[in-house]
Coordinates of C-alpha atoms and ligand atoms in Angstrom, one line a residue:
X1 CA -26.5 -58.3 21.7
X2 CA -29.0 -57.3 19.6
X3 CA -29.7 -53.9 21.2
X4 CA -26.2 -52.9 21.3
X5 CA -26.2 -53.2 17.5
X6 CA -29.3 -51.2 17.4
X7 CA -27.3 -48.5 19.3
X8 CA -24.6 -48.4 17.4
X9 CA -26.7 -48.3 13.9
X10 CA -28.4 -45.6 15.8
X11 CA -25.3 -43.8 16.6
X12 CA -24.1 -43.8 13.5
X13 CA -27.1 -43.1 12.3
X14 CA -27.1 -39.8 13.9
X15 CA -23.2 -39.3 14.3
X16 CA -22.6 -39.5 10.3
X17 CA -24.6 -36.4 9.2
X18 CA -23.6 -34.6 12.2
X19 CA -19.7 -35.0 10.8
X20 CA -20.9 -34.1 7.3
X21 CA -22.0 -30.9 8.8
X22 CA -19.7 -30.1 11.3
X23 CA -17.4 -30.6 8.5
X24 CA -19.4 -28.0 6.0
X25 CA -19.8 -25.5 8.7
X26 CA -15.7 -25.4 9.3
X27 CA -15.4 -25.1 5.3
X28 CA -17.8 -22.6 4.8
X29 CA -16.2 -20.0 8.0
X30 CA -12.7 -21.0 6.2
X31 CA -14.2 -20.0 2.8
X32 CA -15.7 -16.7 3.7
X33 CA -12.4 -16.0 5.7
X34 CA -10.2 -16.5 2.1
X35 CA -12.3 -15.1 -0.6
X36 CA -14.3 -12.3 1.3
X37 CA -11.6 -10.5 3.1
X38 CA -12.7 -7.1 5.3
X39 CA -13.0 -4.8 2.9
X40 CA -14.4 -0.6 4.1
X41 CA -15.4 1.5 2.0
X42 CA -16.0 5.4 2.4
X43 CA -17.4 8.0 0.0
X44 CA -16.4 11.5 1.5
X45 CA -17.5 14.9 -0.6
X46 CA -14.2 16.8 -0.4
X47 CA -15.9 20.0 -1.8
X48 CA -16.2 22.1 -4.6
X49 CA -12.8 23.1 -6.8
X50 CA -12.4 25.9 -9.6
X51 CA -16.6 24.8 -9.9
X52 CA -16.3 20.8 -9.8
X53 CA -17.7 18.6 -7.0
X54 CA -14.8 16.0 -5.8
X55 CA -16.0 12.9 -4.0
X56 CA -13.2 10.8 -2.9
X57 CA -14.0 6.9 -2.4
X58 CA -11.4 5.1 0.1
X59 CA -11.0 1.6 0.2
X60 CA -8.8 -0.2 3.1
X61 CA -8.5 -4.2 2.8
X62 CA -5.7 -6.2 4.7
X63 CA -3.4 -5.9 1.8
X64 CA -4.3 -3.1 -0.2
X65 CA -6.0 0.5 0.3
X66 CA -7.0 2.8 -2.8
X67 CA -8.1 6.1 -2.9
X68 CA -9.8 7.6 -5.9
X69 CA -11.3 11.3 -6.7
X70 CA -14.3 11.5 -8.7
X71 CA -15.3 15.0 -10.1
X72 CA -19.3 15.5 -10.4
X73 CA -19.7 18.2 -12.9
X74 CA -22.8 19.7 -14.7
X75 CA -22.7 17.1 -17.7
X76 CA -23.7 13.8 -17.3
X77 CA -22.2 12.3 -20.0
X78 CA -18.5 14.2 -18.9
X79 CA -19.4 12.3 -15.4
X80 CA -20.5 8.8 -17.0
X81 CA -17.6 8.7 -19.4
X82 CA -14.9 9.7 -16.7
X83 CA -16.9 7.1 -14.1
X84 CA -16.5 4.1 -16.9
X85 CA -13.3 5.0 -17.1
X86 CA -12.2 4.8 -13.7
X87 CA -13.9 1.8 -12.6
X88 CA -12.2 0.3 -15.4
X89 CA -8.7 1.4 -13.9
X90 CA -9.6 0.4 -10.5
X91 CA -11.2 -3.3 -11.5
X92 CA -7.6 -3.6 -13.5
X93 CA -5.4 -2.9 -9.7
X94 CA -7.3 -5.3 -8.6
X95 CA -6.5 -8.3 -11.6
X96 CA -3.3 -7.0 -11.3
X97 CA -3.0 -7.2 -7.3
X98 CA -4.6 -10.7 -7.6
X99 CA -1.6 -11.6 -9.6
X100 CA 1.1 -10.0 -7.7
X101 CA -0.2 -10.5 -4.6
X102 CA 2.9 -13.0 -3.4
X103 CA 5.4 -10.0 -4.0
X104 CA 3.7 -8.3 -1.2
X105 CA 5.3 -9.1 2.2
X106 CA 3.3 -8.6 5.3
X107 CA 4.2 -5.1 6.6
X108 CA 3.7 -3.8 2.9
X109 CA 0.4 -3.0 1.5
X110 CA -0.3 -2.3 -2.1
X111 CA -1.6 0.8 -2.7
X112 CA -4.0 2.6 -5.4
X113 CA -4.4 6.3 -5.8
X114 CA -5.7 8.6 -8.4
X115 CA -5.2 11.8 -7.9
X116 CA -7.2 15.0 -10.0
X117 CA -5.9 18.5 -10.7
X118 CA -8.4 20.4 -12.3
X119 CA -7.3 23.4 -14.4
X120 CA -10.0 26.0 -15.8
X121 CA -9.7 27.7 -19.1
X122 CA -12.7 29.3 -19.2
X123 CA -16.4 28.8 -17.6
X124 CA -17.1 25.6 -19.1
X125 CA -13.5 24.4 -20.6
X126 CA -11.5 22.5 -18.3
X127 CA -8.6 19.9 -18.3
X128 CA -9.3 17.4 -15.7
X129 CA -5.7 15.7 -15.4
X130 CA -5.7 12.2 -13.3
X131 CA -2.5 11.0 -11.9
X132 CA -2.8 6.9 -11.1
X133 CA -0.2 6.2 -9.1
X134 CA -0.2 1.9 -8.5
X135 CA 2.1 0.5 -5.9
X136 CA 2.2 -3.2 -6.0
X137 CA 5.5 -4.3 -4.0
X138 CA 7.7 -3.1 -6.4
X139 CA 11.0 -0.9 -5.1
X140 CA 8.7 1.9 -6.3
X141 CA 5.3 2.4 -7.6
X142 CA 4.3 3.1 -11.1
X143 CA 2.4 6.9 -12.3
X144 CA 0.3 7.4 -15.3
X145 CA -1.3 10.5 -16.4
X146 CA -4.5 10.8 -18.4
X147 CA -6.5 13.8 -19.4
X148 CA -9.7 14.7 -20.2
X149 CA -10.5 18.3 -21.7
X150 CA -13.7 19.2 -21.9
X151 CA -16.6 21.2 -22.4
X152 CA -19.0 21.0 -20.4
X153 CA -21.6 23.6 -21.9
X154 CA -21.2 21.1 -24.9
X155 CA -21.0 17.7 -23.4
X156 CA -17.8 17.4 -25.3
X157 CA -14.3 15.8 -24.6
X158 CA -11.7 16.7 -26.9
X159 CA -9.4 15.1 -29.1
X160 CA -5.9 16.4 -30.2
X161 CA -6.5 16.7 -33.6
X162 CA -9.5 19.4 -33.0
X163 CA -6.7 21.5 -31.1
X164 CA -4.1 21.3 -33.8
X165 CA -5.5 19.4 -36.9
X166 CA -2.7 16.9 -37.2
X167 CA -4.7 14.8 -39.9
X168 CA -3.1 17.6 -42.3
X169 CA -0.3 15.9 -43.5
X170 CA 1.5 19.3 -43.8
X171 CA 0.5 20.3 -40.2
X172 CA 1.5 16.9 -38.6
X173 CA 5.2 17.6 -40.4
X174 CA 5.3 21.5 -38.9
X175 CA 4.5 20.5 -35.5
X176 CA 6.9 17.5 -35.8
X177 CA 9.4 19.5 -36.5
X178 CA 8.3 22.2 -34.1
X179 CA 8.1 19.7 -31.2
X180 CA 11.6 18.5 -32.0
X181 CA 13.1 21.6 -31.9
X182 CA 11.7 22.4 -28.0
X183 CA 13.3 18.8 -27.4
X184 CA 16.4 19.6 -28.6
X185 CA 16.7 22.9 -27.1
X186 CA 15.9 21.4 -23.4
X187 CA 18.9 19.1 -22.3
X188 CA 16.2 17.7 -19.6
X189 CA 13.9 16.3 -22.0
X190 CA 16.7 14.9 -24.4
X191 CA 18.7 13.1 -21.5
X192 CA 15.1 11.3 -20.4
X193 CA 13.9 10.1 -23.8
X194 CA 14.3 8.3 -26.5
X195 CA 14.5 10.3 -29.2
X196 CA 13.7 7.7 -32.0
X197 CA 11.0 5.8 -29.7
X198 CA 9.4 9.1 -28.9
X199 CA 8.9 10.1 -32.9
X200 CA 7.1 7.0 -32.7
X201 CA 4.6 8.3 -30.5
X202 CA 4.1 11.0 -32.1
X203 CA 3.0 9.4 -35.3
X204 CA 0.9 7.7 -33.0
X205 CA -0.9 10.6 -31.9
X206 CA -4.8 9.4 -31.2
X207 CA -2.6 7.8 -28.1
X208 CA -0.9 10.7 -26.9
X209 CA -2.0 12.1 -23.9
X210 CA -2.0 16.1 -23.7
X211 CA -3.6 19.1 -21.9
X212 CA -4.1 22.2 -23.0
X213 CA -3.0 25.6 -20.9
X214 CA -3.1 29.1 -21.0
X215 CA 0.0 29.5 -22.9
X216 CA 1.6 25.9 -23.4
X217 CA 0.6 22.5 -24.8
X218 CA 1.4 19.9 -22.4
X219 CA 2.3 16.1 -23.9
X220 CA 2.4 13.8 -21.0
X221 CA 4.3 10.9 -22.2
X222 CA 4.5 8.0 -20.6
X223 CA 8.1 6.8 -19.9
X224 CA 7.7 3.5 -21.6
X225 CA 6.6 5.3 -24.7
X226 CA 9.7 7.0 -24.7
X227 CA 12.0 4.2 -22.9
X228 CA 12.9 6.7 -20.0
X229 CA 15.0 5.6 -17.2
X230 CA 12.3 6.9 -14.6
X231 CA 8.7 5.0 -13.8
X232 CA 7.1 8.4 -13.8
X233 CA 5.5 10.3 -16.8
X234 CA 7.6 12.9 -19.0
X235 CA 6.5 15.9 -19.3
X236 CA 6.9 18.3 -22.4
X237 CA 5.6 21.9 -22.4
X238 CA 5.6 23.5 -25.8
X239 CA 4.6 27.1 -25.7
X240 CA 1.8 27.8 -27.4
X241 CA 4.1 31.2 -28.5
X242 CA 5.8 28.1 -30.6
X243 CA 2.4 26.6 -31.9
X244 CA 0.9 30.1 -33.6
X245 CA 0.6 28.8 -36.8
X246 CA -0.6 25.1 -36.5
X247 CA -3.1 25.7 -33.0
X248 CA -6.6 26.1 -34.4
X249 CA -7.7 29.6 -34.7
X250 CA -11.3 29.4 -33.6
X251 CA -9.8 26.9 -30.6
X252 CA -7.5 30.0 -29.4
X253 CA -10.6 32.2 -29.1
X254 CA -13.3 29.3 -27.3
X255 CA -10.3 28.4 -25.0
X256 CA -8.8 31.9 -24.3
X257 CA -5.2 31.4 -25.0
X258 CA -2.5 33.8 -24.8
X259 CA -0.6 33.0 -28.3
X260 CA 2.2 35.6 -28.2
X261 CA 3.9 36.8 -31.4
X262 CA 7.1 35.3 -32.1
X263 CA 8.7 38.1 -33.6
X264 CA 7.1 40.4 -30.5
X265 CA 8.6 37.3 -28.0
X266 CA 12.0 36.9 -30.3
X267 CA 12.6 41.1 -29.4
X268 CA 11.4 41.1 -26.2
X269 CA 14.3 37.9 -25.8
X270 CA 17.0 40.1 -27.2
X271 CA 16.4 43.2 -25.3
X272 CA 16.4 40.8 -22.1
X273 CA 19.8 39.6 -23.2
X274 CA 21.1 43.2 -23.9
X275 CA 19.7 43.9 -20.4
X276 CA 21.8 41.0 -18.6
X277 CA 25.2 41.8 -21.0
X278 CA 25.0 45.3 -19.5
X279 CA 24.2 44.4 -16.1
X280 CA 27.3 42.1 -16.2
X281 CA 29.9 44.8 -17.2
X282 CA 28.0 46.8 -14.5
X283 CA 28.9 44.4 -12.2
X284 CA 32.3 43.4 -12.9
X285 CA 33.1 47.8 -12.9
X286 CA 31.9 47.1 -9.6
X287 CA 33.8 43.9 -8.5
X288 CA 36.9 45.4 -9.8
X289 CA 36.5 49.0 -7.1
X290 CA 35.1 46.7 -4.1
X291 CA 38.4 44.4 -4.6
X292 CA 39.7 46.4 -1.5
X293 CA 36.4 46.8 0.7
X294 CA 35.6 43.2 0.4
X295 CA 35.8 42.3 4.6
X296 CA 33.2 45.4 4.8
X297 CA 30.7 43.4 2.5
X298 CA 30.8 40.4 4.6
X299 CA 29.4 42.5 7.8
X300 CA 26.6 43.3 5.4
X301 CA 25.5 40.2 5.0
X302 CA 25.2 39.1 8.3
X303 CA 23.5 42.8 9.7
X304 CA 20.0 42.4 7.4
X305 CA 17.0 44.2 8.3
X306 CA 15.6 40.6 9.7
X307 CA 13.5 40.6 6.2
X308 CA 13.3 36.2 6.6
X309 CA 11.8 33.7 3.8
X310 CA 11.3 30.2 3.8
X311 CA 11.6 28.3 -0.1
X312 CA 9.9 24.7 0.3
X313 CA 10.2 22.0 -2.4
X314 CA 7.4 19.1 -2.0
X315 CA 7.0 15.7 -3.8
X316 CA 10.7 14.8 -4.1
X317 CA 13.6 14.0 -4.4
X318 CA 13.2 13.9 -7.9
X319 CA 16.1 12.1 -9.7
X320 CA 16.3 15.1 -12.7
X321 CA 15.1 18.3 -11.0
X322 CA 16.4 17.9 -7.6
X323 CA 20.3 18.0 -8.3
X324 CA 19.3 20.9 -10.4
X325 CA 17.4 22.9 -7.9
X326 CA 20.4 22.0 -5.3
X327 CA 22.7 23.0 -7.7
X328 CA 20.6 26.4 -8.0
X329 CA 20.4 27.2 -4.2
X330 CA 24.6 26.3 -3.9
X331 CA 25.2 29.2 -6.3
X332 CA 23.3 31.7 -4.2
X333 CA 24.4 30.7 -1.3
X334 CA 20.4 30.0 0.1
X335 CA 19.4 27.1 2.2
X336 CA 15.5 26.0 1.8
X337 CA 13.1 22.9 2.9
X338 CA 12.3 19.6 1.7
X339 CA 9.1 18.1 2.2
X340 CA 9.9 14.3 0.6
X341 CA 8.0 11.6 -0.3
X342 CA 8.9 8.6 1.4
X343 CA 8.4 6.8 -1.8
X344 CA 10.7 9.2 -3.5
X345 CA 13.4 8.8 -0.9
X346 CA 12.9 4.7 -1.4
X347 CA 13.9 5.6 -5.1
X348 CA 16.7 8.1 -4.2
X349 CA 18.3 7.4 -1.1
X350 CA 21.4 8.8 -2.1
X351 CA 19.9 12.2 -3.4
X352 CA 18.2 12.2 -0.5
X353 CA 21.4 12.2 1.7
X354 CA 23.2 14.6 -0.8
X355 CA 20.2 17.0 0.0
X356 CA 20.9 17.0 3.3
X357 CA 24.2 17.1 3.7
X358 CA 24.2 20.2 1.6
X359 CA 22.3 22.0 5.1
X360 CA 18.8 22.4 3.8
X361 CA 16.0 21.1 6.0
X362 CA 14.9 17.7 5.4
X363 CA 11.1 17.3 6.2
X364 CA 8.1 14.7 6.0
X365 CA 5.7 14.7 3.3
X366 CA 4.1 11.2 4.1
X367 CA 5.0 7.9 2.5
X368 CA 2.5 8.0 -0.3
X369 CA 1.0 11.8 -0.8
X370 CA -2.5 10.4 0.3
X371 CA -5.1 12.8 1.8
X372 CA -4.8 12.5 5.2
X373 CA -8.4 13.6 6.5
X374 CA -9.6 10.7 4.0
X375 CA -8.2 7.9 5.6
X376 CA -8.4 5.8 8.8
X377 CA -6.7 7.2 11.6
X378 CA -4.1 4.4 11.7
X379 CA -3.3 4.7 8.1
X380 CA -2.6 8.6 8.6
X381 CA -0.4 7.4 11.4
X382 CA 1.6 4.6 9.1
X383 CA 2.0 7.7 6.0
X384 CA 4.0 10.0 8.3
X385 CA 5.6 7.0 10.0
X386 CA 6.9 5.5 7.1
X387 CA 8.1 8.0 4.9
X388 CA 9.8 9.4 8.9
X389 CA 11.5 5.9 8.8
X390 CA 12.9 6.5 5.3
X391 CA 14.1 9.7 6.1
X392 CA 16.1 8.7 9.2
X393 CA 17.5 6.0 7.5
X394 CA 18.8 8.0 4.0
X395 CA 19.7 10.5 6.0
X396 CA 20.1 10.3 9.2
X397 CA 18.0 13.1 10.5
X398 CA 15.0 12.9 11.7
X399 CA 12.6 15.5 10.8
X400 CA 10.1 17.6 13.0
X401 CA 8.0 19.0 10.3
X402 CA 5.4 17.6 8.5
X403 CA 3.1 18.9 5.1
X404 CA 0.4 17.3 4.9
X405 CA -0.7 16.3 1.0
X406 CA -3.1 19.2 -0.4
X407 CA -2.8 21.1 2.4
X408 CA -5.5 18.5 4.1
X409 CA -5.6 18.2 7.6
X410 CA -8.2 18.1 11.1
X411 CA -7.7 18.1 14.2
X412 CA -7.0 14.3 14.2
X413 CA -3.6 15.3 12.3
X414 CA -2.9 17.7 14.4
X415 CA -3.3 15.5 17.2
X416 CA -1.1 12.5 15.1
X417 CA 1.7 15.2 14.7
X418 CA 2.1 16.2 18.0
X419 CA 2.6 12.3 18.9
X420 CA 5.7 13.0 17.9
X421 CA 6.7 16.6 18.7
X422 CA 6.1 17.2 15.0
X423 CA 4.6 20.4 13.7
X424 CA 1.9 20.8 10.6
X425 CA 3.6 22.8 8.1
X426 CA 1.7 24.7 5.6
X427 CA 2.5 27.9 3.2
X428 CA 1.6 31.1 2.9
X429 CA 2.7 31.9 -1.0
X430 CA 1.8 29.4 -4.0
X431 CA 2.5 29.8 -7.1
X432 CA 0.9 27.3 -8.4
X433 CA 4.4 25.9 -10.1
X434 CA 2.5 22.7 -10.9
X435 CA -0.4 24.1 -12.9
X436 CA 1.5 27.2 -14.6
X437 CA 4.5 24.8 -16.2
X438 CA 6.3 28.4 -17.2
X439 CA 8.8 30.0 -15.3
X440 CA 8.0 33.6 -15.9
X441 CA 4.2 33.0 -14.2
X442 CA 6.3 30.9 -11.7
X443 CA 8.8 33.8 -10.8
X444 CA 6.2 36.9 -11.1
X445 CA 3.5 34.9 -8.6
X446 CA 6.2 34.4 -6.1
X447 CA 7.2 38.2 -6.5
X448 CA 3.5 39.5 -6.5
X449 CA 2.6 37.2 -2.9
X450 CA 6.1 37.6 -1.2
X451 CA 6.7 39.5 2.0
X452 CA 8.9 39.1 4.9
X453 CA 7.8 35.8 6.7
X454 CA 6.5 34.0 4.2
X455 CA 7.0 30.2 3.0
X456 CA 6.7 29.9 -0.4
X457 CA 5.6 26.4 -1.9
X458 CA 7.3 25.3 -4.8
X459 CA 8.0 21.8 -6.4
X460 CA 11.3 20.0 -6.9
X461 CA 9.6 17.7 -9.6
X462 CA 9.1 20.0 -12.3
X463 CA 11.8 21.2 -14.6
X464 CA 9.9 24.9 -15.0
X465 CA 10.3 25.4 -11.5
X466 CA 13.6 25.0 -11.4
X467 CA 14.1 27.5 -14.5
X468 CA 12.3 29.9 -12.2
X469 CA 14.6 29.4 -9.7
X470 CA 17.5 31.8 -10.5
X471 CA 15.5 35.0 -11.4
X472 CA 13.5 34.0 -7.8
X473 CA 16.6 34.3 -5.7
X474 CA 18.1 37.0 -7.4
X475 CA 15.4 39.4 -7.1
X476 CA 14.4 38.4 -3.4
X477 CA 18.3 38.5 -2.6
X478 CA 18.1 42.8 -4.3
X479 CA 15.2 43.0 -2.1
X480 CA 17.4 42.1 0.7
X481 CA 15.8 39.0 1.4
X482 CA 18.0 36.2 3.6
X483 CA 16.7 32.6 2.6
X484 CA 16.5 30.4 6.0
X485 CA 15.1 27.0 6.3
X486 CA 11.5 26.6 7.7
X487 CA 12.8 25.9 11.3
X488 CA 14.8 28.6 11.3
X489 CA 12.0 30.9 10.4
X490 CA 10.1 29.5 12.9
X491 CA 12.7 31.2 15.4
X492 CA 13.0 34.2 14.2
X493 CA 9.7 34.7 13.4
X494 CA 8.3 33.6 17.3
X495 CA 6.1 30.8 15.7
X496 CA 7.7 27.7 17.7
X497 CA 4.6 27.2 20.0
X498 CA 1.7 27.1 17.1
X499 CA 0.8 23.8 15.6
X500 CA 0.1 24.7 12.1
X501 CA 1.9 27.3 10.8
X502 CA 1.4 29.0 7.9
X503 CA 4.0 31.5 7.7
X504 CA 3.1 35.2 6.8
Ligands
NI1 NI1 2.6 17.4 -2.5

């Protein structure tokens, strides 16, 4: 009897802790499993642009993937400054996503891009101009804009007030009132703010973010400063033409600005609208002797001299510019391609349809405008997948074409598209519609590149581009130009079997 005790106060003995630490062991695995989940990280140099070094750093967990550009310029301060800032914006996704995280269902992951466009001024002045755009399970994502102008000779970043000195009493009240006067005079802008909330904001004006151009001063308002029905950023381009006489004089010269006279631009105006007066009486003389020859214009139209071009519009559908641009294309008669977002078309189903059903191309611009060559080869897969799905479902078509974000692709996309019999669209003419915010550079770049063959890219997101519109199909139409949809180009112009194409 005695020994069995023994054996049992031995097993226990030696049973007991082995529990305890079978037991630690199975919290500890479960533990790492919860709070530490797989998270890859990947730094990829993406090159030199306009003189800046972008690294893009990718982040893929098993909810949530970011992507975020860094530039590396030749101030250390610019870079520190710009790095503080980002970290903070990433470290405040990630509170956020920790909050939100039960509003994310299992196919959907959040997602956290920002995006640069870098515009140069001049050797050393720049406008870096970060787009966040933060997807957290909501029916679409959210976009912010901030900007950082710089100097880099100087290790300077700029504040408003050294462009146009707005601490003047009497030059905040002039370029109040000047600023009110562009809204007023652009039915866009006045339908999407507030006009009351947005004075607000610009009393506010250390808040305000703004880049400085060539010939314009872009304010990029947030919509909830200016209680817009959208989710994306407003922005208001007020020619610098406008700004003569508040805009710093010594700031005009270090930034090389083109400030035009407003009495030269207020004659040049008038003779343009003597110019179109006469061309209309012109025209109706004509109208008037063709009223009998009008089946012999018809032939015409059809027997061109095979002089093809392709218009694309990326980034949309865009709730404002796109029934606009549609609108545009109706009158003259001209069929084009969209390359949507799917995101977009989650937003706009309906315009996405209406698109569509007008007889322009619908085409595939991913779900999320991510850089394809950046990310895991599965994630590539799921953007053109996704945004595919959307597509098909608004519209009903599925489309065959796809144009990939930036331009960006390897021979892994090339592979992805083929997957599906789907070709790598890219363009041959770009006007850079989202840099220049001005539809006279928008129209005279297209005319300068254009020839017989080409795709032009364009932008059905910003309201200058659709401004340019008019005078763009107008002159290519004189030039005997016939506007056909990027598949239809591809016929004519014998490019069905390449992968990437490019046009000419
Ligand atoms: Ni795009």
């Amino acid at each position: 009897m005695k020994k069995l005790k023994e054996n049992k106060l031995i097993s226990a003995i030696i049973f007991i802790p082995l529990l305890i630490l079978s037991i630690f062991i199975i919290l500890h695995i479960f533990d790492k499993q919860t709070d530490v989940p797989n998270v890859y990280t990947d730094v990829q140099e993406w090159g030199k642009y306009a003189g800046i070094n972008i690294n893009i750093k990718t982040e893929e967990a098993d909810n949530y993937s970011t992507s975020i550009s860094t530039p590396i310029t030749s101030s250390d301060y610019v870079n520190d400054f710009i790095e503080q800032w980002l970290v903070a914006e990433e470290d405040r996704f990630l509170v956020d996503l920790n909050r939100l995280s039960n509003r994310l269902t299992d196919d959907m992951m959040a997602h956290f891009n920002i995006q640069l466009e870098i515009d140069q001024l001049t050797a050393d002045i720049y406008n870096l101009i970060f787009t966040t755009f933060t997807y957290l399970g909501e029916s679409s994502g959210e976009h912010t804009t901030k900007v950082f102008t710089l100097d880099l000779a100087n290790d300077h970043i700029f504040e408003l007030t050294e462009i146009i000195n707005l601490d003047d009493e009497k030059v905040f009240n002039k370029f109040q009132k000047i600023v009110n006067k562009v809204i007023k005079n652009d039915e866009q802008i006045v339908e999407s703010i507030d006009v009351s909330s947005f004075e607000r904001s610009l009393n506010e004006y250390e808040q305000l973010e703004w880049s400085i151009h060539e010939d314009q001063l872009t304010l990029h308002l947030h919509a909830t400063e200016v209680s817009s029905d959208t989710k994306d950023t407003v922005e208001l381009d007020i020619p610098l033409e406008k700004l003569t006489t508040v805009v710093d004089k010594q700031i005009v010269q270090d930034f090389d600005l083109t400030v035009i006279d407003e009495k030269i631009e207020e004659e040049r105006k008038q003779a343009q609208l003597e110019k179109e007066r006469k061309q209309k009486e012109k025209e109706k003389e004509a109208e008037k002797e063709d009223q009998s020859s009008i089946d012999t214009d018809a032939d015409e139209a059809v027997d061109d001299d095979g002089k093809y071009v392709a218009l694309t519009f990326d980034d949309g559908p865009s709730g404002t510019v796109t029934p606009e641009i549609l609108h545009i294309l109706n009158e003259f008669d001209a069929v084009a391609t969209f390359f949507m977002l799917g995101i977009q078309v989650d937003y706009y189903p309906e315009l996405a349809a209406e698109v569509a059903s007008q007889g322009h191309e619908i085409a595939n611009h991913t779900q999320n405008h991510m850089n394809l060559t950046t990310v895991r080869n599965d994630v590539a897969r799921q953007e053109i997948a996704l945004s595919r799905e959307k597509i098909e479902e608004a519209t009903g078509e599925t489309p065959h074409l796809v144009r990939p974000p930036y331009g960006a692709y390897d021979n892994a996309t090339i592979n992805l598209a083929s997957e599906n019999d789907e070709t790598l669209i890219l363009w041959s003419v770009d006007p850079d519609d989202w840099k220049h915010r001005n539809p006279r550079t928008i129209e005279r770049n297209v005319l300068q590149a254009v020839r017989p063959g080409s795709i032009i890219l364009l932008h059905d997101i910003y309201e200058s581009t659709a401004e340019a519109l008019p005078n763009i199909l107008e002159e290519l139409k004189k030039q005997g130009y016939t506007f056909v949809t990027v598949s239809q180009l591809m016929e004519q112009e014998d490019m069905a079997a390449m992968k990437v194409i490019r046009g000419q």
